[in-house]
């Protein structure tokens, strides 16, 4: 009898220990708001929108302790539209992230699956659009530098280092999964460094797209590229940038620069799949370039109330003398109702100058994420949103 009780007790202890070595977490974020736009396709618009600042999502994150500081990890993250319940990311079940890998306390992590690139991992947190203080609608025109993660990468292998006294780095390679190894692939690398109140970051991203097959008849449900979505009809995209943040008391100020160079555009257009606009700007040459300079600041007025703002100047060279200049301003006030729930008021303004395309037609502002036909018929566009977020 005593042996039986002892075995039962030890079994319970070992079961508890085994259970403690593994964990699975259900998490998510729901963002919904009312947006007023002064000119959208020639008319004012009032919309109930999902993911105005941060995309609505839910996910599963897990880890199993393998011993010796080694863990098996995974993340499955779904994106959805809270306004109508539909799936995001071209109707994928786990369109935001889906990966599995190994993480070492000493050497870092290697993960495989659908993942973010290094520009998103390291540089985006220093920007306004890559945080909760600006988000989707505050993205640089067309999210040309992917700081708002409009695209993610299929078939990707990624390495992320541990923190070496404030220094972190990583790299990603996304396979074409075809015999055309060098075509329809992507790779990136980046790093960040914390030095007291200063944080520095830099990143590089390159996409090689098969414009012949990938973009012929492409749509939101069948985009045809390695990433599963695309922002530009271009055979090659190179994006790089760097930035710095400085924290002083309750305030953080930042400055960053990014550049995106496109080649093999073949007279392509801005994509309606990710920018949420009509494909109204044609490239006048076989190449194009976007340069973005952003200054941002956020200030915790009280533990519950935060004010944030950013200004971005974007210089675009689209060929044939088409060189529009975009001036984008984002302002936000955010109030915490609890640790998990907040409400916000956000205003966004964009002005376009030198705004004639190769056909002599005006190029209107296109604030990111407002939906199809969102281009303004004037040189200015204003969007004001009142919304709330809940995290779980």
CSV table of C-alpha atoms in Angstrom, one decimal:
chain,number,residue,atom,x,y,z
A,1,UNK,CA,0.0,0.0,0.0
A,2,UNK,CA,2.8,2.4,1.0
A,3,UNK,CA,4.7,1.5,-2.3
A,4,UNK,CA,1.5,2.3,-4.3
A,5,UNK,CA,1.1,5.6,-2.6
A,6,UNK,CA,4.8,6.5,-3.2
A,7,UNK,CA,4.6,5.6,-6.9
A,8,UNK,CA,1.4,7.7,-7.3
A,9,UNK,CA,3.0,10.6,-5.5
A,10,UNK,CA,6.2,10.5,-7.7
A,11,UNK,CA,4.1,10.1,-10.9
A,12,UNK,CA,2.2,13.3,-9.9
A,13,UNK,CA,5.5,15.1,-9.3
A,14,UNK,CA,7.0,14.0,-12.7
A,15,UNK,CA,3.7,14.9,-14.5
A,16,UNK,CA,3.8,18.3,-13.0
A,17,UNK,CA,7.4,18.8,-14.0
A,18,UNK,CA,6.8,17.6,-17.5
A,19,UNK,CA,3.8,20.0,-17.8
A,20,UNK,CA,5.9,22.9,-16.6
A,21,UNK,CA,8.5,22.3,-19.4
A,22,UNK,CA,6.0,23.1,-22.1
A,23,UNK,CA,3.6,26.0,-22.6
A,24,UNK,CA,1.1,27.2,-25.2
A,25,UNK,CA,-0.3,30.7,-25.1
A,26,UNK,CA,-3.4,32.1,-26.8
A,27,UNK,CA,-3.0,35.8,-27.6
A,28,UNK,CA,-4.5,38.5,-29.8
A,29,UNK,CA,-5.3,42.1,-30.5
A,30,UNK,CA,-8.6,43.6,-31.8
A,31,UNK,CA,-8.5,47.1,-33.3
A,32,UNK,CA,-11.6,48.8,-34.6
A,33,UNK,CA,-12.5,52.4,-35.3
A,34,UNK,CA,-14.6,55.0,-37.2
A,35,UNK,CA,-12.6,56.8,-39.9
A,36,UNK,CA,-13.7,60.0,-41.7
A,37,UNK,CA,-11.8,60.9,-44.9
A,38,UNK,CA,-12.3,64.3,-46.6
A,39,UNK,CA,-11.7,63.1,-50.1
A,40,UNK,CA,-11.7,59.5,-51.2
A,41,UNK,CA,-12.2,59.0,-54.9
A,42,UNK,CA,-13.7,62.5,-55.1
A,43,UNK,CA,-16.1,62.1,-52.2
A,44,UNK,CA,-15.9,62.3,-48.4
A,45,UNK,CA,-16.2,58.9,-46.7
A,46,UNK,CA,-17.2,57.6,-43.3
A,47,UNK,CA,-16.2,54.0,-42.6
A,48,UNK,CA,-16.1,51.4,-39.8
A,49,UNK,CA,-12.6,49.9,-40.2
A,50,UNK,CA,-10.7,47.0,-38.7
A,51,UNK,CA,-7.0,47.3,-37.9
A,52,UNK,CA,-6.7,51.1,-38.5
A,53,UNK,CA,-3.6,51.3,-36.4
A,54,UNK,CA,-2.6,47.6,-35.7
A,55,UNK,CA,-4.0,44.7,-37.6
A,56,UNK,CA,-6.5,42.6,-35.8
A,57,UNK,CA,-5.1,39.2,-35.0
A,58,UNK,CA,-5.2,36.1,-32.8
A,59,UNK,CA,-2.5,33.5,-32.4
A,60,UNK,CA,-0.9,30.5,-30.6
A,61,UNK,CA,2.6,30.7,-29.3
A,62,UNK,CA,4.3,27.7,-27.8
A,63,UNK,CA,7.6,26.5,-26.4
A,64,UNK,CA,9.0,23.1,-25.1
A,65,UNK,CA,12.1,23.0,-22.9
A,66,UNK,CA,14.5,20.5,-24.4
A,67,UNK,CA,17.1,21.0,-21.8
A,68,UNK,CA,20.5,22.6,-21.8
A,69,UNK,CA,19.0,26.0,-22.6
A,70,UNK,CA,17.4,24.7,-25.8
A,71,UNK,CA,13.7,25.1,-26.6
A,72,UNK,CA,11.4,24.1,-29.5
A,73,UNK,CA,9.2,27.1,-30.4
A,74,UNK,CA,6.3,27.8,-32.7
A,75,UNK,CA,3.9,30.6,-33.6
A,76,UNK,CA,0.7,30.5,-35.6
A,77,UNK,CA,-0.9,33.9,-36.1
A,78,UNK,CA,-4.1,34.7,-37.9
A,79,UNK,CA,-5.2,38.1,-39.3
A,80,UNK,CA,-8.8,39.0,-39.6
A,81,UNK,CA,-11.2,41.8,-40.3
A,82,UNK,CA,-13.3,42.5,-37.1
A,83,UNK,CA,-15.8,44.5,-39.2
A,84,UNK,CA,-17.0,41.5,-41.2
A,85,UNK,CA,-15.2,38.5,-39.8
A,86,UNK,CA,-13.3,37.7,-43.0
A,87,UNK,CA,-9.7,36.4,-43.1
A,88,UNK,CA,-6.8,38.8,-43.9
A,89,UNK,CA,-3.6,38.3,-45.8
A,90,UNK,CA,-5.4,37.0,-49.0
A,91,UNK,CA,-7.7,34.7,-47.0
A,92,UNK,CA,-4.9,32.7,-45.3
A,93,UNK,CA,-5.7,30.8,-42.1
A,94,UNK,CA,-2.4,31.9,-40.5
A,95,UNK,CA,-1.4,34.7,-42.9
A,96,UNK,CA,0.4,36.9,-40.4
A,97,UNK,CA,2.9,34.3,-39.2
A,98,UNK,CA,3.4,30.5,-39.2
A,99,UNK,CA,6.7,29.1,-38.2
A,100,UNK,CA,8.5,26.5,-36.1
A,101,UNK,CA,12.1,26.3,-34.9
A,102,UNK,CA,14.7,26.0,-32.2
A,103,UNK,CA,15.8,28.7,-29.8
A,104,UNK,CA,19.0,28.6,-27.7
A,105,UNK,CA,19.7,30.8,-24.7
A,106,UNK,CA,23.3,31.0,-25.9
A,107,UNK,CA,23.2,31.0,-29.7
A,108,UNK,CA,19.9,32.4,-30.8
A,109,UNK,CA,16.9,31.0,-32.7
A,110,UNK,CA,16.4,29.4,-36.2
A,111,UNK,CA,12.9,29.3,-37.4
A,112,UNK,CA,11.2,28.0,-40.6
A,113,UNK,CA,7.9,29.1,-42.2
A,114,UNK,CA,6.0,32.3,-43.1
A,115,UNK,CA,7.8,35.1,-41.4
A,116,UNK,CA,8.7,38.8,-41.2
A,117,UNK,CA,11.8,40.2,-42.8
A,118,UNK,CA,14.7,41.9,-40.9
A,119,UNK,CA,13.6,45.4,-41.8
A,120,UNK,CA,10.4,44.8,-39.9
A,121,UNK,CA,12.2,43.0,-37.0
A,122,UNK,CA,14.9,45.7,-36.4
A,123,UNK,CA,14.2,49.0,-38.1
A,124,UNK,CA,10.4,49.2,-38.0
A,125,UNK,CA,10.2,49.6,-34.2
A,126,UNK,CA,12.0,52.9,-34.5
A,127,UNK,CA,9.4,54.3,-36.9
A,128,UNK,CA,5.9,55.6,-36.2
A,129,UNK,CA,4.2,53.2,-38.6
A,130,UNK,CA,5.9,50.2,-37.2
A,131,UNK,CA,4.5,50.8,-33.7
A,132,UNK,CA,1.2,51.3,-31.9
A,133,UNK,CA,1.6,55.0,-32.1
A,134,UNK,CA,1.0,55.3,-35.9
A,135,UNK,CA,0.4,52.0,-37.5
A,136,UNK,CA,-1.2,51.1,-40.8
A,137,UNK,CA,-2.7,54.4,-41.9
A,138,UNK,CA,0.6,56.2,-41.0
A,139,UNK,CA,2.7,54.1,-43.4
A,140,UNK,CA,5.1,55.7,-45.8
A,141,UNK,CA,3.3,56.1,-49.2
A,142,UNK,CA,2.2,52.6,-50.4
A,143,UNK,CA,4.2,51.2,-47.5
A,144,UNK,CA,7.1,51.3,-50.0
A,145,UNK,CA,9.7,50.2,-47.4
A,146,UNK,CA,7.5,47.6,-45.8
A,147,UNK,CA,7.9,49.1,-42.3
A,148,UNK,CA,4.2,48.3,-41.8
A,149,UNK,CA,4.8,44.7,-42.9
A,150,UNK,CA,2.4,44.8,-45.8
A,151,UNK,CA,4.2,41.7,-47.1
A,152,UNK,CA,5.5,38.6,-45.3
A,153,UNK,CA,7.6,35.9,-46.7
A,154,UNK,CA,6.8,32.3,-47.5
A,155,UNK,CA,9.3,29.4,-47.4
A,156,UNK,CA,11.6,31.4,-45.1
A,157,UNK,CA,14.5,30.4,-42.9
A,158,UNK,CA,15.4,33.0,-40.3
A,159,UNK,CA,18.1,33.4,-37.7
A,160,UNK,CA,17.7,35.8,-34.7
A,161,UNK,CA,20.6,36.3,-32.3
A,162,UNK,CA,20.5,36.6,-28.6
A,163,UNK,CA,21.1,40.0,-26.9
A,164,UNK,CA,24.9,40.6,-26.7
A,165,UNK,CA,25.1,43.6,-24.3
A,166,UNK,CA,22.5,45.5,-26.2
A,167,UNK,CA,23.5,44.3,-29.7
A,168,UNK,CA,21.1,42.0,-31.7
A,169,UNK,CA,21.2,40.9,-35.3
A,170,UNK,CA,19.5,38.5,-37.7
A,171,UNK,CA,18.9,37.4,-41.3
A,172,UNK,CA,16.2,35.8,-43.4
A,173,UNK,CA,16.2,33.8,-46.6
A,174,UNK,CA,13.0,32.9,-48.4
A,175,UNK,CA,13.3,30.1,-51.0
A,176,UNK,CA,11.6,30.1,-54.4
A,177,UNK,CA,10.8,26.4,-53.9
A,178,UNK,CA,11.3,25.9,-57.6
A,179,UNK,CA,14.0,24.9,-60.0
A,180,UNK,CA,14.4,28.7,-60.8
A,181,UNK,CA,16.4,29.0,-57.6
A,182,UNK,CA,17.5,32.7,-58.0
A,183,UNK,CA,14.0,33.8,-59.2
A,184,UNK,CA,11.1,34.5,-57.0
A,185,UNK,CA,13.2,34.6,-53.8
A,186,UNK,CA,13.9,37.1,-51.1
A,187,UNK,CA,16.5,37.8,-48.4
A,188,UNK,CA,17.2,40.4,-45.7
A,189,UNK,CA,19.4,41.1,-42.8
A,190,UNK,CA,19.4,43.7,-40.0
A,191,UNK,CA,20.7,44.7,-36.5
A,192,UNK,CA,20.0,46.9,-33.6
A,193,UNK,CA,22.0,48.3,-30.7
A,194,UNK,CA,20.9,49.8,-27.4
A,195,UNK,CA,23.3,52.2,-25.8
A,196,UNK,CA,21.8,53.8,-22.7
A,197,UNK,CA,19.0,56.1,-23.9
A,198,UNK,CA,20.0,55.6,-27.6
A,199,UNK,CA,18.8,52.8,-29.9
A,200,UNK,CA,20.3,52.3,-33.4
A,201,UNK,CA,18.9,50.0,-36.1
A,202,UNK,CA,19.5,49.2,-39.7
A,203,UNK,CA,18.1,46.7,-42.2
A,204,UNK,CA,18.2,45.5,-45.8
A,205,UNK,CA,15.6,43.6,-47.9
A,206,UNK,CA,15.7,42.3,-51.5
A,207,UNK,CA,13.0,40.7,-53.5
A,208,UNK,CA,13.5,39.0,-56.8
A,209,UNK,CA,10.1,38.6,-58.5
A,210,UNK,CA,9.1,36.7,-61.6
A,211,UNK,CA,7.1,39.5,-63.3
A,212,UNK,CA,6.3,37.4,-66.3
A,213,UNK,CA,4.4,34.7,-64.4
A,214,UNK,CA,3.8,36.2,-61.1
A,215,UNK,CA,2.0,39.4,-62.1
A,216,UNK,CA,0.0,38.1,-65.0
A,217,UNK,CA,-3.6,38.1,-63.9
A,218,UNK,CA,-2.5,38.7,-60.3
A,219,UNK,CA,-5.2,39.5,-57.7
A,220,UNK,CA,-5.6,39.6,-53.9
A,221,UNK,CA,-6.7,35.9,-53.9
A,222,UNK,CA,-4.0,34.8,-56.4
A,223,UNK,CA,-1.1,37.2,-56.3
A,224,UNK,CA,1.4,34.6,-57.7
A,225,UNK,CA,4.6,35.9,-56.0
A,226,UNK,CA,6.9,34.2,-53.5
A,227,UNK,CA,5.7,36.4,-50.7
A,228,UNK,CA,2.0,35.7,-51.4
A,229,UNK,CA,1.4,39.4,-51.8
A,230,UNK,CA,3.1,42.2,-53.6
A,231,UNK,CA,3.4,46.0,-53.4
A,232,UNK,CA,5.0,46.8,-56.7
A,233,UNK,CA,5.0,45.2,-60.1
A,234,UNK,CA,8.8,45.0,-60.3
A,235,UNK,CA,11.3,42.3,-61.1
A,236,UNK,CA,13.6,43.4,-58.3
A,237,UNK,CA,13.1,45.4,-55.1
A,238,UNK,CA,15.9,46.6,-52.9
A,239,UNK,CA,15.0,48.4,-49.6
A,240,UNK,CA,17.5,49.6,-47.0
A,241,UNK,CA,17.5,52.1,-44.2
A,242,UNK,CA,18.7,53.1,-40.7
A,243,UNK,CA,17.5,55.0,-37.8
A,244,UNK,CA,18.0,56.2,-34.2
A,245,UNK,CA,15.7,56.7,-31.2
A,246,UNK,CA,16.6,58.8,-28.1
A,247,UNK,CA,14.6,58.4,-24.9
A,248,UNK,CA,14.7,61.2,-22.3
A,249,UNK,CA,12.4,61.0,-19.3
A,250,UNK,CA,8.8,60.2,-20.5
A,251,UNK,CA,9.6,61.1,-24.2
A,252,UNK,CA,11.2,59.2,-27.1
A,253,UNK,CA,12.2,60.9,-30.3
A,254,UNK,CA,13.3,59.2,-33.5
A,255,UNK,CA,14.8,59.9,-36.9
A,256,UNK,CA,15.1,57.4,-39.7
A,257,UNK,CA,15.8,57.1,-43.5
A,258,UNK,CA,14.8,54.4,-45.9
A,259,UNK,CA,15.2,54.0,-49.6
A,260,UNK,CA,13.4,51.5,-52.0
A,261,UNK,CA,14.8,50.9,-55.5
A,262,UNK,CA,12.8,49.1,-58.1
A,263,UNK,CA,14.0,47.6,-61.4
A,264,UNK,CA,12.4,45.6,-64.1
A,265,UNK,CA,9.1,47.5,-63.6
A,266,UNK,CA,8.1,47.2,-67.3
A,267,UNK,CA,5.7,50.1,-67.0
A,268,UNK,CA,4.1,48.5,-63.9
A,269,UNK,CA,1.8,50.1,-61.4
A,270,UNK,CA,1.4,50.5,-57.7
A,271,UNK,CA,-0.3,47.4,-56.6
A,272,UNK,CA,-4.0,47.6,-55.3
A,273,UNK,CA,-3.4,44.4,-53.3
A,274,UNK,CA,-1.6,45.9,-50.4
A,275,UNK,CA,-1.7,49.6,-50.8
A,276,UNK,CA,-5.5,49.6,-50.7
A,277,UNK,CA,-5.7,52.0,-53.7
A,278,UNK,CA,-6.4,51.8,-57.3
A,279,UNK,CA,-3.4,51.2,-59.5
A,280,UNK,CA,-3.4,54.7,-60.7
A,281,UNK,CA,0.4,55.5,-60.8
A,282,UNK,CA,2.2,54.0,-63.7
A,283,UNK,CA,6.0,53.8,-63.7
A,284,UNK,CA,7.3,55.9,-66.7
A,285,UNK,CA,10.5,53.9,-67.0
A,286,UNK,CA,12.0,50.5,-66.2
A,287,UNK,CA,13.0,51.6,-62.7
A,288,UNK,CA,11.7,53.7,-59.8
A,289,UNK,CA,12.9,54.9,-56.4
A,290,UNK,CA,11.3,56.1,-53.1
A,291,UNK,CA,13.3,57.9,-50.5
A,292,UNK,CA,11.7,58.5,-47.0
A,293,UNK,CA,12.9,60.7,-44.2
A,294,UNK,CA,10.8,60.4,-41.0
A,295,UNK,CA,11.0,62.3,-37.7
A,296,UNK,CA,8.8,61.1,-34.8
A,297,UNK,CA,8.2,61.7,-31.1
A,298,UNK,CA,6.0,60.3,-28.4
A,299,UNK,CA,5.4,61.6,-24.9
A,300,UNK,CA,3.8,59.9,-21.9
A,301,UNK,CA,1.8,62.8,-20.5
A,302,UNK,CA,0.5,60.6,-17.7
A,303,UNK,CA,0.9,56.8,-17.1
A,304,UNK,CA,-2.4,56.4,-19.0
A,305,UNK,CA,-2.2,59.1,-21.7
A,306,UNK,CA,0.3,59.1,-24.5
A,307,UNK,CA,0.7,61.7,-27.3
A,308,UNK,CA,2.6,60.8,-30.5
A,309,UNK,CA,3.3,62.4,-33.8
A,310,UNK,CA,5.4,61.9,-37.0
A,311,UNK,CA,6.3,63.7,-40.2
A,312,UNK,CA,7.6,61.9,-43.3
A,313,UNK,CA,8.9,63.4,-46.5
A,314,UNK,CA,8.9,61.0,-49.4
A,315,UNK,CA,10.7,61.8,-52.7
A,316,UNK,CA,9.5,59.5,-55.5
A,317,UNK,CA,11.3,59.1,-58.9
A,318,UNK,CA,9.0,57.1,-61.1
A,319,UNK,CA,10.6,57.8,-64.5
A,320,UNK,CA,9.7,60.1,-67.5
A,321,UNK,CA,9.9,63.1,-65.2
A,322,UNK,CA,7.3,61.8,-62.8
A,323,UNK,CA,8.7,62.9,-59.4
A,324,UNK,CA,5.9,63.4,-56.9
A,325,UNK,CA,6.8,64.6,-53.4
A,326,UNK,CA,4.7,63.2,-50.5
A,327,UNK,CA,4.4,65.0,-47.2
A,328,UNK,CA,2.7,62.9,-44.5
A,329,UNK,CA,1.8,63.9,-41.0
A,330,UNK,CA,0.4,61.6,-38.3
A,331,UNK,CA,-0.9,62.7,-34.8
A,332,UNK,CA,-2.3,60.4,-32.1
A,333,UNK,CA,-3.5,60.6,-28.6
A,334,UNK,CA,-4.0,57.2,-26.8
A,335,UNK,CA,-5.6,56.6,-23.4
A,336,UNK,CA,-5.4,53.4,-21.4
A,337,UNK,CA,-8.6,52.2,-19.9
A,338,UNK,CA,-6.8,49.2,-18.4
A,339,UNK,CA,-3.6,47.3,-19.1
A,340,UNK,CA,-5.3,45.6,-22.0
A,341,UNK,CA,-7.8,48.1,-23.4
A,342,UNK,CA,-7.2,51.6,-24.8
A,343,UNK,CA,-9.0,54.2,-26.9
A,344,UNK,CA,-7.3,56.5,-29.4
A,345,UNK,CA,-7.9,59.5,-31.6
A,346,UNK,CA,-5.7,59.7,-34.7
A,347,UNK,CA,-5.4,62.2,-37.5
A,348,UNK,CA,-3.4,61.7,-40.7
A,349,UNK,CA,-2.7,64.2,-43.5
A,350,UNK,CA,-0.9,63.8,-46.8
A,351,UNK,CA,0.0,66.4,-49.4
A,352,UNK,CA,1.4,65.6,-52.8
A,353,UNK,CA,3.3,68.2,-54.9
A,354,UNK,CA,4.9,67.9,-58.4
A,355,UNK,CA,1.9,65.6,-58.9
A,356,UNK,CA,1.6,64.8,-62.6
A,357,UNK,CA,2.1,61.3,-64.0
A,358,UNK,CA,3.6,60.4,-67.4
A,359,UNK,CA,0.2,61.1,-69.1
A,360,UNK,CA,-0.1,64.5,-67.5
A,361,UNK,CA,-2.8,63.4,-65.0
A,362,UNK,CA,-2.7,64.5,-61.4
A,363,UNK,CA,-1.4,62.1,-58.7
A,364,UNK,CA,-3.6,62.2,-55.6
A,365,UNK,CA,-2.6,61.4,-52.1
A,366,UNK,CA,-3.3,57.8,-51.0
A,367,UNK,CA,-3.2,57.3,-47.2
A,368,UNK,CA,-2.4,53.6,-46.6
A,369,UNK,CA,-5.2,51.1,-45.8
A,370,UNK,CA,-8.3,53.2,-46.6
A,371,UNK,CA,-9.5,50.6,-49.2
A,372,UNK,CA,-10.0,50.5,-53.0
A,373,UNK,CA,-10.5,53.8,-54.8
A,374,UNK,CA,-9.0,55.7,-51.8
A,375,UNK,CA,-6.9,58.2,-53.8
A,376,UNK,CA,-7.9,61.8,-53.3
A,377,UNK,CA,-8.9,63.9,-56.3
A,378,UNK,CA,-7.0,66.9,-54.8
A,379,UNK,CA,-3.5,67.4,-53.6
A,380,UNK,CA,-4.5,66.8,-50.0
A,381,UNK,CA,-6.1,64.0,-48.1
A,382,UNK,CA,-7.1,64.0,-44.4
A,383,UNK,CA,-8.3,61.0,-42.4
A,384,UNK,CA,-9.5,61.2,-38.7
A,385,UNK,CA,-10.1,58.0,-36.7
A,386,UNK,CA,-11.7,57.3,-33.3
A,387,UNK,CA,-11.0,53.7,-32.3
A,388,UNK,CA,-10.3,51.2,-29.6
A,389,UNK,CA,-7.9,48.3,-29.1
A,390,UNK,CA,-8.2,45.3,-26.8
A,391,UNK,CA,-5.4,42.8,-26.2
A,392,UNK,CA,-5.7,39.3,-24.7
